[in-house]
Amino acid sequence: MADPSAVTLLELARRFPDEEAAARWFESVFWPDGVKWCPHCGGDDTHACKHPTMPYRCRECRGYFGLRTGTIMAKSPLPLLKWLYAIYLDVTAPKGISSVQLGKDIGVCQKTAWFMQQRIREGFETSAMRDQLRGTVEVDETFVGGKQPTRHRRDRRRYSAADNWGKTIVVGAIERNGRAVAVPIRSNDALTLTHFVRLHVRFASRVFTDDHGGYEDLMESYRHRTVKHSRGEYVRPGTDIHTNTIESFWSGFKRAFKGTYHKLSPKHLHRYLNEFTWRHNVRHLGTLDRMKEAAERMVCRRLRYRDLIMPNGLPSGANPQTAWLP
């Protein structure tokens, strides 16, 4: 039986046949109470005007604004209908959609589709301190990157075990039957892993990990238990202690990496992780609710193309978002 909360592509075309329908939907998301708040000063004393591109004006700060102002769509020449379909395709694909395929689907070039996706992903970042995980939480780290035997000869010479074969380390945490969070890190030592858990997991929660030595300090703040993967133990006999949930999460992410994206550079890896964890966290919502949640996160955010491609000075090419890690 089909999911009644799911919206097919044909239904989406019937709901949003033109640019006006897409604009009405974005207005209902950005201004749900009908009051057109000024994105410059936050005031509600606004009115319609005859400006050619900014149809609203704020009486308090005298600034002009439009539907895109103050969102990730600011100064985008693309029709709102293409943005709406890009959001739909992004939130409904279980393992994501490549920029090449998205470009073909909505009629833009691959570069434009990639920039659109990176801007949409910019809204998927979670607030660590506000959205801390709780209850029973599994924590694990993994390595993201190509396999050494399948690399080009010059890359096989360049990478070695000393730099994890050129792979990026990623650590994640997931609630049993709940939310997930994952970030790239520069080291999987005890200081880094302990700091990640304390930042993202509520104090005194049950925390299950493998027997990696970097998690030993968690006993001070959490009810920490381990499974000994080094001895072939994956479930503690007679208990619910295991890390199979986070292992399954990594399995799905790596299938998306290999089957959809094919390459995830360390510079932009954090956005792909944010997208994948967000999609996991809203999996219980219907299609339109997921689209609304994604669109709401587009407000008060901005990502310029020059900022997106700018070198950040870190040796690994990782985003400054990970600069808090030791």
XYZ file of C-alpha atoms in Angstrom:
326
model
C 0.000 0.000 0.000
C 1.294 3.438 -0.948
C 2.242 5.842 1.822
C -0.573 8.448 2.029
C 1.883 11.111 3.210
C 4.139 10.602 0.177
C 3.798 12.930 -2.806
C 4.644 11.576 -6.239
C 6.229 13.643 -8.974
C 2.913 13.757 -10.845
C 1.105 15.021 -7.745
C 3.788 17.644 -7.239
C 3.288 18.846 -10.832
C -0.469 19.148 -10.203
C 0.047 21.069 -6.956
C 2.679 23.429 -8.379
C 2.028 23.883 -12.100
C 3.640 27.323 -12.456
C 5.820 29.995 -10.869
C 2.889 31.631 -9.053
C 2.009 28.408 -7.248
C 5.636 27.959 -6.176
C 5.777 31.569 -4.924
C 2.591 31.072 -2.884
C 4.063 27.969 -1.266
C 7.328 29.692 -0.327
C 5.345 32.623 1.080
C 3.287 30.238 3.222
C 6.524 28.763 4.597
C 8.495 31.980 5.114
C 5.503 34.061 6.328
C 3.061 31.496 7.786
C 0.987 34.086 9.655
C 0.665 36.308 6.593
C 2.862 39.070 8.063
C 5.759 39.844 5.752
C 8.599 40.362 8.229
C 11.483 42.526 7.100
C 14.631 40.382 6.692
C 16.837 43.433 7.299
C 15.573 44.607 10.704
C 12.926 42.033 11.656
C 10.150 44.629 11.738
C 6.545 43.854 10.777
C 5.552 47.338 9.572
C 5.869 46.515 5.872
C 3.842 47.223 2.764
C 3.733 46.343 -0.928
C 5.460 48.692 -3.340
C 6.179 49.041 -7.055
C 9.886 48.218 -6.961
C 10.760 46.146 -10.083
C 12.536 43.348 -8.163
C 11.781 43.973 -4.462
C 7.974 44.115 -4.127
C 7.920 44.943 -0.383
C 9.242 47.802 1.712
C 9.827 48.183 5.459
C 8.666 51.455 7.002
C 11.033 51.054 9.974
C 14.388 50.601 8.216
C 13.157 51.769 4.774
C 14.681 48.715 3.172
C 13.252 46.881 0.179
C 12.957 43.113 0.151
C 11.428 40.224 -1.723
C 10.609 36.584 -1.170
C 14.228 35.506 -1.660
C 15.831 38.214 0.495
C 17.469 36.819 3.613
C 17.387 33.212 2.365
C 19.853 30.980 0.574
C 18.015 31.832 -2.664
C 19.076 35.500 -2.408
C 20.182 36.909 -5.773
C 19.541 33.601 -7.520
C 18.253 34.136 -11.081
C 16.594 30.720 -11.150
C 12.788 30.450 -11.036
C 11.241 29.533 -7.692
C 9.680 26.500 -9.362
C 13.137 25.047 -10.028
C 14.121 25.646 -6.409
C 10.966 23.889 -5.260
C 11.653 20.854 -7.449
C 15.298 20.780 -6.319
C 14.134 20.665 -2.696
C 11.647 17.901 -3.518
C 14.226 15.744 -5.289
C 16.769 16.278 -2.516
C 14.488 15.380 0.392
C 12.800 12.390 -1.259
C 15.908 10.572 -2.530
C 16.858 8.068 0.232
C 20.546 8.240 -0.680
C 20.619 11.694 -2.204
C 20.761 12.809 -5.810
C 23.865 13.742 -7.761
C 24.276 17.227 -9.177
C 24.499 15.749 -12.676
C 21.118 14.052 -12.316
C 19.518 17.059 -10.629
C 20.723 19.306 -13.438
C 19.100 17.031 -16.011
C 15.854 16.825 -14.028
C 15.288 20.572 -13.583
C 17.031 21.841 -16.716
C 20.187 23.524 -15.435
C 23.889 22.796 -15.874
C 25.769 20.574 -13.423
C 27.646 23.505 -11.882
C 24.401 25.349 -11.135
C 22.774 22.213 -9.710
C 25.806 21.587 -7.471
C 25.688 25.161 -6.160
C 21.941 24.836 -5.487
C 22.467 21.626 -3.540
C 25.292 23.052 -1.455
C 23.089 26.011 -0.522
C 20.212 23.720 0.414
C 22.581 21.572 2.505
C 23.764 24.699 4.303
C 20.439 24.702 6.129
C 20.731 21.131 7.393
C 23.314 21.884 10.082
C 22.042 21.092 13.588
C 22.640 23.023 16.791
C 24.763 20.773 19.001
C 23.929 22.305 22.361
C 20.198 22.711 21.643
C 19.611 19.337 19.995
C 21.698 17.054 22.204
C 21.002 13.341 21.892
C 19.696 11.494 24.944
C 18.624 8.082 26.187
C 20.608 5.233 24.659
C 23.155 6.595 22.196
C 25.591 4.688 20.000
C 28.849 6.373 18.970
C 31.302 5.240 16.324
C 33.849 6.634 13.887
C 34.556 5.643 10.298
C 36.815 6.589 7.385
C 35.505 8.184 4.182
C 37.528 8.001 0.996
C 38.692 5.765 -1.816
C 40.255 2.351 -1.347
C 44.006 2.168 -1.698
C 44.134 -0.677 -4.284
C 41.742 1.162 -6.641
C 43.600 4.478 -6.569
C 45.762 5.843 -9.327
C 49.416 4.855 -9.038
C 50.511 8.388 -8.089
C 47.909 8.513 -5.289
C 48.985 5.129 -3.952
C 52.488 6.543 -3.588
C 51.215 9.743 -1.987
C 49.023 8.167 0.721
C 50.056 5.716 3.417
C 48.836 4.314 6.717
C 50.388 7.328 8.447
C 47.668 9.622 7.024
C 44.888 6.969 7.065
C 45.439 6.269 3.349
C 44.209 9.765 2.499
C 40.779 9.196 4.031
C 38.794 11.623 6.183
C 37.776 10.531 9.679
C 34.115 10.972 10.532
C 32.507 10.445 13.944
C 28.788 10.021 14.514
C 26.253 9.408 17.265
C 22.729 8.060 16.958
C 19.844 7.539 19.365
C 18.091 4.201 19.414
C 15.042 4.788 17.170
C 15.869 8.493 17.140
C 18.079 11.236 15.789
C 21.640 11.206 14.497
C 24.553 13.606 14.183
C 27.873 13.239 12.358
C 30.873 15.517 11.762
C 34.319 15.181 10.156
C 37.273 15.261 12.539
C 41.030 15.501 12.136
C 41.978 12.835 14.690
C 40.291 9.947 16.463
C 42.244 10.369 19.673
C 40.647 10.396 23.127
C 40.518 14.202 23.421
C 38.660 14.630 20.134
C 36.187 11.759 20.616
C 35.404 12.705 24.223
C 34.830 16.325 23.236
C 32.452 15.259 20.451
C 30.368 13.101 22.800
C 30.169 15.786 25.478
C 29.071 18.336 22.899
C 26.385 16.228 21.237
C 25.146 13.779 23.915
C 23.313 14.766 27.087
C 25.116 14.176 30.363
C 24.482 10.777 32.072
C 22.987 9.145 28.957
C 23.733 5.528 28.119
C 26.555 5.543 25.574
C 27.585 2.401 23.672
C 30.799 2.261 21.654
C 33.296 -0.295 20.415
C 36.487 -0.969 22.358
C 38.480 1.854 20.753
C 40.794 3.370 23.378
C 39.609 6.910 22.586
C 36.327 6.322 24.429
C 37.816 5.298 27.790
C 37.250 8.699 29.419
C 33.473 8.591 28.862
C 32.908 6.640 32.086
C 33.309 9.900 34.027
C 30.188 11.514 32.541
C 28.127 8.736 30.950
C 26.909 5.216 31.555
C 29.419 3.923 29.065
C 29.499 0.326 27.848
C 31.497 -1.263 25.053
C 31.400 -4.217 22.694
C 34.741 -5.782 21.867
C 34.916 -5.725 18.082
C 38.590 -6.673 18.299
C 37.513 -10.052 19.720
C 34.626 -10.597 17.301
C 31.928 -9.497 19.768
C 29.192 -7.387 18.173
C 26.389 -7.788 20.745
C 27.043 -8.221 24.468
C 25.365 -11.586 25.304
C 22.076 -11.213 27.158
C 22.012 -7.396 26.870
C 21.073 -4.646 24.425
C 24.657 -3.386 24.248
C 25.745 -3.085 20.610
C 26.623 -0.497 17.961
C 24.684 -2.058 15.102
C 22.458 1.016 14.667
C 25.326 3.405 13.975
C 27.043 0.763 11.835
C 23.864 0.530 9.720
C 23.826 4.314 9.441
C 27.410 4.318 8.138
C 26.526 1.554 5.703
C 23.760 3.667 4.174
C 25.987 6.728 3.985
C 28.747 4.829 2.206
C 26.265 3.384 -0.275
C 25.256 6.968 -1.075
C 28.941 7.889 -1.383
C 29.744 5.044 -3.775
C 26.488 4.817 -5.726
C 25.340 8.436 -5.968
C 28.135 10.943 -5.390
C 31.207 8.802 -6.219
C 33.473 11.449 -4.642
C 33.134 13.456 -1.429
C 35.919 15.973 -0.949
C 36.980 16.733 2.639
C 36.281 20.408 1.988
C 32.525 19.844 1.556
C 32.076 16.559 3.404
C 30.392 18.202 6.405
C 27.472 19.369 4.234
C 26.850 15.879 2.857
C 26.911 14.536 6.403
C 24.450 17.220 7.509
C 22.127 16.313 4.650
C 22.296 12.598 5.371
C 21.716 12.991 9.114
C 18.886 15.482 8.528
C 17.183 13.066 6.144
C 17.473 10.364 8.808
C 16.076 12.662 11.488
C 12.952 13.616 9.493
C 12.281 10.182 8.007
C 8.959 9.973 9.885
C 7.572 13.115 8.189
C 5.512 13.190 5.008
C 6.913 14.595 1.789
C 5.375 18.064 2.070
C 6.365 18.339 5.734
C 9.944 17.447 4.848
C 9.942 20.045 2.072
C 8.572 22.635 4.484
C 11.200 21.753 7.096
C 13.964 22.105 4.489
C 12.594 25.436 3.235
C 12.279 26.837 6.770
C 15.983 26.162 7.270
C 16.775 28.303 4.218
C 15.875 31.500 6.095
C 18.617 33.698 7.594
C 21.342 31.806 5.751
C 23.614 32.810 2.906
C 26.276 30.951 0.952
C 28.020 32.812 -1.847
C 29.769 30.887 -4.586
C 33.086 32.624 -3.930
C 32.862 31.589 -0.275
C 31.947 28.044 -1.255
C 35.014 27.494 -3.429
C 37.445 29.613 -1.400
C 40.464 27.739 0.095
C 40.274 27.709 3.865
C 43.954 27.150 4.673
C 43.568 23.805 6.468
C 45.934 21.045 5.278
C 43.124 18.515 4.939
C 40.877 20.944 3.101
C 38.249 20.447 5.795
C 35.710 23.195 6.488
C 36.397 25.649 9.344
C 33.287 24.192 11.022
C 35.615 21.496 12.410
C 38.118 24.027 13.775
C 36.746 23.501 17.305
C 38.128 19.996 17.317
C 41.592 19.541 18.866
